[in-house]
Amino acid sequence: MLRWIRQQLGFDPPHQSETRTVYVANRFPQHGHYIPQRFADNRIISSKYTIWNFIPKNLFEQFRRIANFYFIIIFLVQLMIDTPTSPVTSGLPLFFVITVTAIKQGYEDWLRHKADNEVNGAPVFVVRSGSLVQTRSKNIRVGDIVRVAKDETFPVDLVLLSSDRADGTCHITTASLDGETNLKTHFSVAETSVCQSVSRLESLQAVVECQQPDADLYRFVGRITVTEHGEEIVRPLGPENLLLRGARLKNTKEIFAVAVYTGMESKMALNYKCKSQKRSAVEKSMNTFLLIYLGILLFEAVLSTILKYAWQAENKWDEPFYNQKTEQEKNSSPILKFISDFLAFLVLYNFIIPISLYVTVEMQKFLGSFFIGWDLDLYHEETDEKAQVNTSDLNEELGQVEYVFTDKTGTLTENEMHFRECSINGTKYREVNGKLVPEGMTDDSPDGSRPHLIGEELLFIQAVSLCHTVHISYDQPDCLIGDPFSHSNGFSSNHMEYYASSPDEKALVEAAKRIGVAFSGSSGDSLEIKTFGKLEKYKLLHVLEFDADRRRMSVILQTPSGDQVLFTKGAESAILPFSTSGEIEKTRLHVDEFALKGLRTLVVACRHFSPEEYMDVDRRLNGARTALQQREERLQEAFSYIEKDLQVLGATGVEDKLQDKVQETIEALRLAGIKVWVLTGDKHETAVSVSLSCGHFHRTMNILELLQQRSDNECAEQLRILARRIKEDHVIQHGLVVDGASLSLALRGHEKLFMEVCKNCSAVLCCRMAPLQKAKVVRLFKTSPEKPITLAIGDGANDVSMIQEAHVGIGIMGKEGRQAVRNSDYAIARFRFLSKLLLVHGHFYYIRIATLVQYFFYKNVCFITPQFLYQFFCLFSQQTLYDSVYLTLYNICFTSLPILVFSLFEQLVHPHVLQNKPGLYRDISKNALLSFRTFLYWTLLGFCHAFIFFFGSYILMGEDTTLMGNGQMFGNWTFGTLVFTVMVITVTLKLAIETHFWTWMNHFVTWGSIAFYFIFSLFYGGIIWPFLHSQDMYFVFVQLLSSGSAWFAIIIIVITCLFPDVVKRVFYRHLQPTSTQKSQSLSAPAQSLSCVESLCCYQHGQSGCSRLARFLEHMTGQCPAGENHCPTSSSNNRWAGLQRLLTMIRKPDEPPPARGFKNLDNSEECCSP
C-alpha cells in the first residue's frame, strides 16, 4: 500500500530500468532471487474524478473561480465579526452554487466512467494454466498470452507469437490509430509461429526484452529469446512484430500474442494528452470583469470607511447623546476598529459580485446543451446517430472558433474508393456496367456479353491485376456451384474479399475483376488471375516495394509463356520521366484531366526483359538485398537501374468518396472567417488529392511545399524562400503542404518563421503526422500572441491528443472505434454537421451567454449602488437600505428566471439565415460582445440607473415623507422598498427590451417575476411570521402601494431609465445597423411551429409520441388532445416526420420507432437552435 501511494505521488516510479523483461505466460525463473517488475494494469481511464478525490478536487476547481473564493471569504468574515447582514445571505447562495455545479460535473464524469467501464469490461480470451480462459480486458497482465479473433480489436499492445497461417503472419488495419485504412502485414518469429494451439503455447519457454513504453507508434525495439531443447535462440523484434492496442485484426482467423504494454502504458494511451480542465474565453472574461468589480467594491468600502472617520471627526457625530460608547469601545484599538469597519462595509457591498452568476451560467450551459442532441439537422439517419454533448462548459466557445484542425480519413472521407476512369494507350475509357467503354461511345452491347480486350488494353488490365499487394479473404468456405464468373458482370464477389495495403489498389483490382481480369490469389511465389474465366499463372520473381522517395512500386513476373516482364505503377511524376515509349504526352494530358475532376491518379507502365537483362537485374537485386553495409543506398541504385526505359500503358482515375457536403461545409467555414487545416497521417499525394477534391485547396491556389527537409538549416532556408514567394505573389491565394519530418524541424527552432508562412496561407495541409505532432500544431496556435480559439475534429484514436489539446474537441462517430468520441467535448456523425454546430448553435450560445454575463453585472450594479449612496445619508453607520430577505432573494428569485429563459431561447437571427449567410459569424468573433467597451457601457448604464432609482425616490420622499392622504409618514424601510421596487421592474423590463425572440415562456417569466415580487412582498409584509426575530417590513409594502404618489414615482422613474435606451437602439438600428441587424429582416415568416411541436412531429403528422414531449405539450397547452398541429406529408411533403425523440427515455424492451426522419425545413428552432 505504501509503495502504491509513493508511486501515485511520483516518488517511486514503477520503471527503474530502460528496458522491461516480459516472461511469456508469466513463467518466471524458479532459481535465484528474482523480483518481478511491476507493470500497470490494463484499465483505460478517461475520467477526471474518482469516488475518493471527487469532493476535494471538485471543490479546488470551483474555488479557483474568483467569485466562489470571494464569497467563501465574505462568509467567513460574517461568521467572525459583527456585520450588518446575516451570514445566511452569503452562505446559502454559495452552497447552492457549489452543489449545483458539483452535481453537473459529477454527472458528466459519471458518463465518462460508464464509457471506460464498457472498454475495460470487454470480454477477452487468455491462455492460463494450459487452457483458454475468458476474462475481462482490465484483467490482462503483462506476459499473458492473448487470443484475438478476426475483426476483433487488440485489447493491449502485443508481440505476435503465431497465427492460423503457416507462415505466422497476420493482417491488421490501424485506421483508429493513424487514420490509414489499408492493411498492414505483421510477422511472428519462426520459432513461435509453429505454436498454433494452446497445448503448444503451454510448452513454449520464451522471454521478451523490449524498451519501456514509448508514444511513438512506429518505433519498437526488442528481442525474444526462445528456449528449445535447452538451447537459447535470440531473434530481433521490431514494429512489424508489434500489434498495437486499438488496431483491428483482418483477413486472419485468429492469432496468439503476448502482452507487453498494458492500460495507460500502451502506445494508444500514451498518445492521449493529459486531460485538463478546459475553460472558455467567456469564463476568462467573466473572471476579468469580476476582478474589476472587486476593485470597485474595495474602492467603495475604503472610501466609505475613510468618510465615516472623517465624519466622526466632529464630537457630535462621533458620540451623539443618543448613542454613547461603551468602555470597551472607547479602549479598543483604532486600527482594529478601522479594519472591522472596512470588513463591515465589504460585507454590506459584497452583492456587487454576483454569486448567482455562476450557477445561472452552469444551468444555462447544462440545459442549453440538450438542444444540440434534439436538433434534427444533426441527426444521421443511416447510422441512427444523434449529436452528443460530453461537456457543456464550452457551448459558447463554438461561436468563437478561428481555426479548425481536421483529420482526413474518416472525417472528410467515407473511406470508400471507386474506380471511375482510365487512359489506355492514349484513349480514355470509363466503366459502364462492368465494361470499359471508350470516351464518346455508349454501352450498346447486348446484356450478358463482354467485349474481349485485346493488345494494349488487355496488357493494361493485367498489369493492374498483378502489380499490387492485395490479399484475398474467402469468407464462404463452400464454393459456389457452377461457374463463379457467371453473373451479369461476369464475376461473383460473394465468396471472396480483397484486402490491400492501399485503398487505391483494392479499388483497381476490384475494377479489373468486374471488367473481366480477376486476381484469384497467390500461393508461394505464384500469382493467379482469371482472364475472362481462363486461369493464368504468373511466377513472382521480385517485388520492388513502394517508398516515398521513388513514389512507385513494381513487380517482376515470369509470364505463362516464360518471358520476364516488369509492371510498375505510381505517381505520374515518378513514371513518365523514366518512360521512353507509349503515349506519354496523351497520358500526361489525361492525368491532368483526371486530377481536375478530383480523382486520385496512378500511371501504369511495363518493361520487357531479355534473358540476359533479367540475369543482370536478378544479380543486382540479390546483391543489394544481402548487403550488410549501405543496404538502402544499394537498393535505391538497383531500383533506379531497373525502373527505366519504361513503356507507358495508361493511367487510372479513382475517386476517394468524400462525405456529403464536405466542400460546402469547408467553404461556409471559410466565409465565416475560419481557417481550416487538414492534419493527416496519410501520404502526401493522397492528402493533396483529397484536399483538392473537398475544396480545401482550390485549383487556382498556389501550392507551396515544405517536404522532406533533412536539417534545421535546410528547413529554415526553405521557410525563408516560401515567405519571399508569398510576399512577391501576395495577390493570389496560397496553400501550404508540410510533412511530419519537416514540421518537427520547423517547430524545433523556427516557430516564428513557420507561423508567419502559415498565417499568410489560406489553407494548410500537414501529412504524415504522428498523433502527438497534431497536438503540437494545435498548441502552437493556441499559445501564439493572438491566442485564437481552436477546434479539432477527428474520428480515430490518433486524433485524441489533438482533440484534447484544442479549445474545443469534436469527435466523429466513425467506423473505427469510439476513442475520439469518448475523449471529445462534442460528437457528431458527419463532418457536414460542423457547419450548423458552429454557425447556428455556436452563434446562439455565444450571444445568449454574453448578454447573460453583461446583464448580471448590470443588475448587480443597480442593486448595490443605492446601498452605497444611502451611506451618505446615514452617517456611514452601515445601515442597510434593503431588508435582508430582499438582499437574499434579489438574485435567487426576483430577477433570475427571466435571464435564464432568455439565455436558453434567444435568437437574434433565424437559424436558416445564419446558415445561408456564414459571414454573420464574423460579427461575434474575437469575443466581440464581451469587449471592454461593451462591458463599460453596461457598467455605466447600471450606475446611471442606480442614481436615477435612488435620487428619484429621494426627490419624492427626501423633503416630505408624508405621502398618505391621512398625513401618515413613511420611514427608511419604505424608502428602501420603493428603490427596490423600481429596481426590480426596471431591470426586468431592460431585459425585455433586449429580447428579440419572444416565446410563451419569456412572457411567463418576465411578467411573472414582477407579479411574484409584488405577491411575495404583500405576503411577507402583510403577515406576522412567528419564526422571525424581527419584522421591520410589516405592512410597509401595503402602505407603499396605497400611495398614489408612490405609483406615480415608480412609473416616472422606470420610464426615465428605459426611454433613453430605447431611443439609442432605434437610432443606431436605422443609422448604423450591423450586418446582423440587417439580416434580422431576412428571417423566416412568423408562421412556424412551436418549440415543442418541432420536436414531436412524426411521419404521419401525429403529435406527442414520447412521454417527455407529451408532458411538455400538456404542461404548455401547445398540443391539446385531439388536435393536430403537425403538417401532414401531403402538404408539399414539408415535414417528413421524426424517427425518434430522445431515445434515452425509451424503455429497454421497447421496439425502436420506424427509421427515417427528415430534417425540418423551416422554424425547427423556434425556441431552441
XYZ file of C-alpha atoms in Angstrom, residues 633-1129:
497
model
C 21.559 3.040 -50.865
C 22.414 -0.045 -52.929
C 18.736 -0.971 -53.193
C 17.886 2.525 -54.454
C 20.595 2.227 -57.089
C 19.261 -1.160 -58.184
C 15.689 0.108 -58.354
C 16.738 3.107 -60.443
C 18.624 0.827 -62.823
C 15.597 -1.466 -63.240
C 12.772 1.095 -63.425
C 13.874 2.871 -66.581
C 13.181 2.661 -70.311
C 9.530 2.071 -69.435
C 6.622 1.681 -71.836
C 3.592 3.670 -70.726
C 0.430 1.560 -70.741
C -2.007 4.096 -69.361
C -3.346 5.782 -66.224
C -6.176 5.250 -63.729
C -8.557 7.660 -62.043
C -10.006 6.565 -58.686
C -12.441 8.609 -56.644
C -11.987 8.751 -52.890
C -15.574 9.214 -51.866
C -15.995 12.286 -49.728
C -18.667 12.609 -47.115
C -21.736 14.527 -48.203
C -21.444 18.316 -48.350
C -17.820 18.443 -47.198
C -16.937 21.036 -49.836
C -19.921 23.216 -48.918
C -19.045 22.956 -45.227
C -15.408 23.979 -45.732
C -16.490 26.883 -47.936
C -19.031 28.012 -45.322
C -16.343 27.924 -42.630
C -14.021 29.934 -44.867
C -16.730 32.572 -45.457
C -17.247 32.707 -41.699
C -13.612 33.729 -41.287
C -12.453 30.338 -40.016
C -9.203 28.892 -41.351
C -9.223 25.146 -41.980
C -6.142 22.962 -41.537
C -6.052 19.293 -42.530
C -3.769 17.160 -40.333
C -3.424 13.564 -41.503
C -1.134 10.600 -41.164
C -1.720 9.723 -44.807
C 0.677 10.016 -47.729
C 1.482 13.345 -49.329
C -0.106 12.572 -52.727
C -3.269 11.124 -51.197
C -3.708 14.042 -48.835
C -3.228 16.671 -51.564
C -5.678 14.870 -53.841
C -8.371 14.807 -51.155
C -7.695 18.457 -50.246
C -8.274 19.429 -53.861
C -11.436 17.346 -54.209
C -13.001 18.604 -50.974
C -12.322 22.273 -51.725
C -9.720 22.731 -49.007
C -7.246 23.598 -51.774
C -8.602 25.478 -54.806
C -7.400 24.737 -58.319
C -6.289 28.367 -58.690
C -4.358 28.302 -55.433
C -0.563 28.416 -55.477
C 0.506 25.263 -53.592
C 3.724 25.704 -51.590
C 5.630 22.697 -50.241
C 7.775 22.121 -47.170
C 8.649 18.456 -47.668
C 11.483 16.036 -46.847
C 13.661 18.569 -45.065
C 16.773 16.912 -43.676
C 18.292 19.538 -41.373
C 17.459 22.674 -39.410
C 19.377 24.912 -41.823
C 17.714 23.387 -44.866
C 14.277 23.794 -43.283
C 14.937 27.415 -42.284
C 16.159 28.291 -45.772
C 13.090 26.706 -47.367
C 10.809 28.640 -44.991
C 12.528 31.912 -45.984
C 12.063 31.060 -49.663
C 8.365 30.388 -49.065
C 7.950 33.643 -47.128
C 9.545 35.585 -50.019
C 7.301 33.870 -52.564
C 4.216 34.774 -50.553
C 5.283 38.444 -50.377
C 6.046 38.556 -54.083
C 2.754 36.873 -55.082
C 0.567 38.500 -52.454
C -2.369 38.877 -54.880
C -3.125 35.188 -55.280
C -4.087 32.694 -52.571
C -1.503 30.269 -51.262
C -1.793 26.779 -49.842
C 0.936 25.058 -47.850
C 1.785 21.351 -47.698
C 4.005 20.165 -44.816
C 5.093 16.659 -43.870
C 5.717 15.372 -40.361
C 9.522 15.281 -40.552
C 9.760 18.847 -41.868
C 7.241 20.011 -39.284
C 9.396 18.622 -36.465
C 12.344 20.660 -37.733
C 10.203 23.780 -38.181
C 8.827 23.550 -34.639
C 12.276 22.920 -33.165
C 13.762 26.356 -33.722
C 11.858 28.222 -36.409
C 8.382 28.577 -34.912
C 8.006 32.297 -35.664
C 9.037 31.878 -39.291
C 6.759 28.878 -39.701
C 3.835 30.760 -38.119
C 4.419 33.726 -40.416
C 4.244 31.484 -43.504
C 1.165 29.635 -42.227
C -0.789 32.760 -41.326
C -0.328 34.111 -44.840
C -1.676 30.901 -46.393
C -5.380 30.413 -46.992
C -5.179 26.669 -46.305
C -2.572 24.361 -44.781
C -2.209 20.611 -45.198
C 0.019 18.562 -42.861
C 0.649 14.962 -43.909
C 2.497 12.017 -42.365
C 1.664 13.376 -38.920
C 2.147 11.411 -35.709
C -0.670 11.853 -33.146
C 1.396 13.997 -30.779
C 2.555 16.153 -33.705
C -1.075 17.039 -34.360
C -1.396 18.192 -30.756
C 1.831 20.225 -31.050
C 0.484 22.100 -34.080
C -2.721 22.934 -32.224
C -0.740 24.043 -29.160
C 1.485 26.220 -31.344
C -1.507 28.281 -32.440
C -3.189 28.224 -29.037
C -0.147 29.826 -27.447
C 0.597 32.311 -30.248
C 0.363 36.020 -29.321
C -3.094 36.370 -30.911
C -4.368 33.363 -28.868
C -7.034 32.299 -31.388
C -9.766 29.847 -30.417
C -9.009 26.439 -31.956
C -11.232 23.480 -32.784
C -10.010 19.963 -33.558
C -12.170 17.307 -35.196
C -11.349 13.668 -35.872
C -12.653 10.124 -35.672
C -9.771 7.898 -34.539
C -7.551 7.272 -31.547
C -4.787 9.073 -33.417
C -6.845 12.273 -33.127
C -7.400 12.119 -29.355
C -4.350 14.232 -28.429
C -5.354 16.906 -30.931
C -8.953 16.854 -29.696
C -7.885 17.224 -26.078
C -5.366 19.973 -26.860
C -7.744 22.249 -28.788
C -10.089 24.671 -27.064
C -12.985 22.642 -28.495
C -12.642 18.969 -29.398
C -15.176 17.256 -31.653
C -15.290 13.522 -32.293
C -16.741 11.975 -35.434
C -18.786 8.821 -34.852
C -16.831 6.897 -37.459
C -16.453 3.246 -38.357
C -13.280 2.646 -36.339
C -13.937 2.684 -32.618
C -15.154 5.399 -30.270
C -11.890 6.670 -28.753
C -12.263 10.112 -30.322
C -15.911 10.356 -29.308
C -15.200 9.374 -25.707
C -12.439 11.958 -25.321
C -14.161 14.797 -27.180
C -16.252 17.678 -25.927
C -18.897 17.154 -28.624
C -19.566 14.277 -31.015
C -21.325 14.388 -34.386
C -21.950 11.722 -37.008
C -20.691 13.594 -40.081
C -18.340 16.459 -40.883
C -21.112 18.439 -42.602
C -22.867 18.870 -39.248
C -19.967 21.075 -38.146
C -21.416 23.938 -40.186
C -24.644 24.175 -38.211
C -22.921 23.359 -34.940
C -20.713 26.446 -35.283
C -22.694 28.902 -37.405
C -26.042 28.375 -35.665
C -25.588 26.732 -32.263
C -22.290 28.495 -31.640
C -23.801 31.856 -32.611
C -26.833 31.368 -30.377
C -24.876 30.101 -27.373
C -22.417 32.958 -27.532
C -24.902 35.831 -27.846
C -27.004 34.297 -25.078
C -24.245 33.855 -22.545
C -22.554 37.149 -23.459
C -25.794 39.008 -22.757
C -26.307 36.941 -19.609
C -22.913 37.925 -18.195
C -23.263 41.619 -19.022
C -26.822 41.729 -17.713
C -25.819 40.125 -14.415
C -23.155 42.748 -13.775
C -25.605 45.477 -14.788
C -28.370 44.373 -12.421
C -25.954 43.949 -9.513
C -24.587 47.447 -10.031
C -28.180 48.663 -9.990
C -28.704 46.642 -6.821
C -25.773 47.729 -4.644
C -25.031 51.296 -5.794
C -28.138 52.730 -3.993
C -26.853 50.975 -0.853
C -23.568 52.871 -1.258
C -25.360 56.179 -1.861
C -27.556 55.577 1.176
C -24.494 55.635 3.449
C -24.061 59.359 2.713
C -27.451 59.917 4.358
C -26.988 57.674 7.415
C -23.567 58.852 8.644
C -21.930 55.710 7.183
C -23.422 53.730 10.024
C -23.590 50.598 7.827
C -27.364 50.672 7.932
C -28.831 48.519 5.121
C -31.167 50.092 2.598
C -32.957 46.812 1.858
C -34.406 44.182 4.111
C -32.212 41.055 4.482
C -34.844 38.882 2.779
C -34.744 41.158 -0.264
C -30.930 41.014 -0.186
C -31.030 37.211 -0.334
C -33.839 36.789 -2.863
C -32.941 39.517 -5.385
C -30.601 37.322 -7.410
C -32.158 33.969 -6.498
C -35.864 34.625 -7.139
C -36.849 38.093 -8.306
C -34.501 38.520 -11.289
C -33.109 35.054 -12.021
C -35.715 33.331 -14.217
C -36.104 35.961 -16.975
C -32.374 35.965 -17.773
C -32.211 32.156 -17.556
C -35.055 31.732 -20.054
C -33.563 34.458 -22.257
C -30.218 32.637 -22.253
C -31.911 29.421 -23.339
C -34.171 30.629 -26.156
C -32.872 33.957 -27.516
C -32.283 34.162 -31.273
C -31.004 37.367 -32.848
C -31.382 35.918 -36.355
C -33.324 32.981 -37.712
C -31.178 29.803 -37.878
C -31.644 29.401 -41.650
C -30.351 32.931 -42.215
C -27.286 32.154 -40.099
C -26.558 29.070 -42.201
C -27.131 30.839 -45.513
C -25.003 33.855 -44.505
C -21.852 32.483 -42.815
C -20.357 35.971 -42.758
C -22.590 36.804 -39.767
C -20.281 34.597 -37.715
C -17.599 37.286 -38.052
C -19.788 39.769 -36.109
C -19.328 37.786 -32.902
C -15.737 36.636 -33.439
C -12.889 37.561 -31.118
C -15.273 37.835 -28.159
C -16.861 40.946 -29.670
C -19.904 41.019 -27.373
C -17.732 40.828 -24.254
C -15.246 43.506 -25.239
C -14.165 46.057 -22.659
C -16.161 48.743 -24.461
C -19.371 46.718 -24.178
C -18.589 45.900 -20.552
C -18.030 49.581 -19.796
C -21.352 50.509 -21.430
C -23.331 48.027 -19.299
C -21.500 49.077 -16.126
C -22.064 52.813 -16.694
C -25.683 52.081 -17.590
C -26.056 50.268 -14.275
C -24.592 53.213 -12.350
C -26.855 55.691 -14.192
C -29.968 53.661 -13.499
C -28.938 53.220 -9.849
C -28.551 57.004 -9.443
C -31.971 57.517 -11.005
C -33.527 54.887 -8.693
C -32.068 56.451 -5.581
C -32.373 60.141 -6.266
C -35.738 59.754 -7.998
C -37.080 58.175 -4.825
C -35.209 60.721 -2.713
C -36.813 63.631 -4.579
C -40.186 62.088 -3.818
C -39.556 61.415 -0.130
C -36.484 63.468 0.837
C -38.230 66.646 1.982
C -41.663 65.364 2.852
C -42.261 61.740 3.817
C -45.993 62.334 4.196
C -47.291 60.558 1.096
C -50.577 59.327 2.514
C -53.758 61.333 2.479
C -54.117 60.947 6.235
C -50.752 62.570 6.871
C -49.036 59.355 7.945
C -45.246 59.486 7.419
C -43.070 56.877 5.761
C -39.761 55.620 7.186
C -36.436 54.358 5.910
C -37.765 50.840 5.136
C -40.439 52.350 2.922
C -37.800 54.382 1.111
C -35.646 51.282 0.575
C -38.647 49.266 -0.598
C -39.567 51.987 -3.101
C -35.998 51.901 -4.518
C -36.091 48.098 -4.601
C -39.475 48.017 -6.343
C -38.381 50.444 -9.058
C -35.167 48.450 -9.477
C -36.888 45.059 -9.917
C -39.290 46.464 -12.511
C -36.589 48.360 -14.423
C -34.020 45.577 -14.690
C -36.738 43.112 -15.770
C -38.068 45.465 -18.453
C -34.498 46.205 -19.577
C -34.105 42.507 -20.366
C -37.458 42.565 -22.161
C -36.099 45.339 -24.406
C -33.012 43.190 -25.147
C -35.174 40.193 -26.108
C -35.648 39.677 -29.864
C -37.248 36.253 -29.859
C -40.355 36.010 -27.676
C -41.868 32.680 -26.647
C -44.681 31.995 -24.231
C -42.031 31.116 -21.650
C -40.364 34.527 -21.980
C -43.704 36.225 -21.383
C -44.458 33.944 -18.448
C -41.203 34.542 -16.555
C -40.884 38.250 -17.427
C -44.293 39.373 -16.269
C -44.476 36.530 -13.757
C -41.307 37.691 -11.988
C -42.707 41.181 -11.485
C -46.012 39.728 -10.312
C -44.222 37.290 -7.987
C -42.285 40.150 -6.398
C -45.500 42.059 -5.624
C -47.320 38.972 -4.333
C -44.367 37.852 -2.219
C -43.913 41.329 -0.719
C -47.601 41.534 0.151
C -47.497 38.185 1.958
C -44.110 38.786 3.567
C -45.059 42.227 4.915
C -48.759 41.535 5.477
C -48.429 38.662 7.961
C -46.619 38.418 11.289
C -44.312 35.425 10.894
C -43.666 33.761 14.283
C -40.258 32.305 13.344
C -38.745 35.749 12.532
C -36.945 37.539 15.419
C -37.822 40.958 13.993
C -40.084 42.045 11.187
C -39.149 45.536 10.034
C -41.163 45.122 6.828
C -44.538 44.514 8.479
C -47.226 46.375 6.487
C -44.596 48.536 4.774
C -45.300 47.284 1.249
C -49.063 47.562 1.624
C -48.760 51.175 2.757
C -46.388 51.990 -0.081
C -48.792 50.653 -2.723
C -51.693 52.521 -1.172
C -49.995 55.825 -2.067
C -50.786 57.285 -5.462
C -47.590 59.351 -5.320
C -45.534 56.157 -4.977
C -47.195 54.627 -8.026
C -46.580 57.825 -9.981
C -42.907 57.822 -8.917
C -42.488 54.185 -9.924
C -43.847 54.841 -13.427
C -41.856 58.047 -13.953
C -38.561 56.555 -12.715
C -38.929 53.400 -14.855
C -39.679 55.450 -17.983
C -36.795 57.846 -17.231
C -34.391 54.901 -17.049
C -35.514 52.991 -20.126
C -36.617 55.686 -22.590
C -33.064 56.892 -23.498
C -32.010 53.292 -24.085
C -34.934 52.706 -26.450
C -34.132 55.909 -28.371
C -30.461 54.884 -28.648
C -31.348 51.454 -30.006
C -33.722 52.873 -32.596
C -31.184 55.498 -33.630
C -28.320 53.027 -34.125
C -30.539 50.449 -35.803
C -31.598 52.877 -38.525
C -28.435 54.940 -38.981
C -25.631 52.432 -38.221
C -27.094 48.931 -38.437
C -24.778 45.952 -38.118
C -24.881 43.118 -40.643
C -26.680 41.026 -38.026
C -29.389 43.682 -37.653
C -29.731 43.903 -41.428
C -30.193 40.137 -41.586
C -32.939 40.141 -38.976
C -35.349 41.321 -41.652
C -34.494 38.185 -43.675
C -35.851 35.867 -41.015
C -38.400 33.241 -41.937
C -42.123 34.057 -41.819
C -43.793 34.134 -38.452
C -45.994 31.166 -39.296
C -43.958 28.416 -37.675
C -44.165 25.566 -35.242
C -43.638 25.953 -31.553
C -40.534 24.528 -29.982
C -42.365 21.519 -28.579
C -44.198 20.842 -31.844
C -40.916 20.932 -33.759
C -39.685 18.104 -31.556
C -42.765 15.917 -31.808
C -43.776 15.883 -35.477
C -43.750 12.393 -36.984
C -44.158 10.938 -40.420
C -47.943 10.796 -40.446
C -48.489 14.099 -38.687
C -49.352 12.702 -35.274
C -48.093 14.714 -32.347
C -46.861 13.882 -28.863
C -45.290 10.478 -29.381
C -42.893 10.308 -26.481
C -43.614 10.693 -22.808
C -41.449 13.772 -22.416
C -42.945 15.528 -25.436
C -46.478 14.690 -24.301
C -45.733 16.016 -20.825
C -44.322 19.259 -22.240
C -47.326 19.693 -24.513
C -49.885 19.207 -21.771
C -47.918 21.461 -19.441
C -47.710 24.254 -22.000
C -51.045 23.671 -23.732
C -49.316 23.620 -27.120
C -50.791 20.354 -28.431
C -54.304 19.850 -26.989
C -55.793 16.383 -27.134
C -57.455 15.585 -30.398
C -55.882 18.493 -32.195
C -53.090 18.069 -34.720
C -50.554 20.858 -35.103
C -48.096 18.993 -37.275
C -48.437 19.444 -41.018
C -49.006 16.195 -42.861
C -46.841 14.830 -45.601
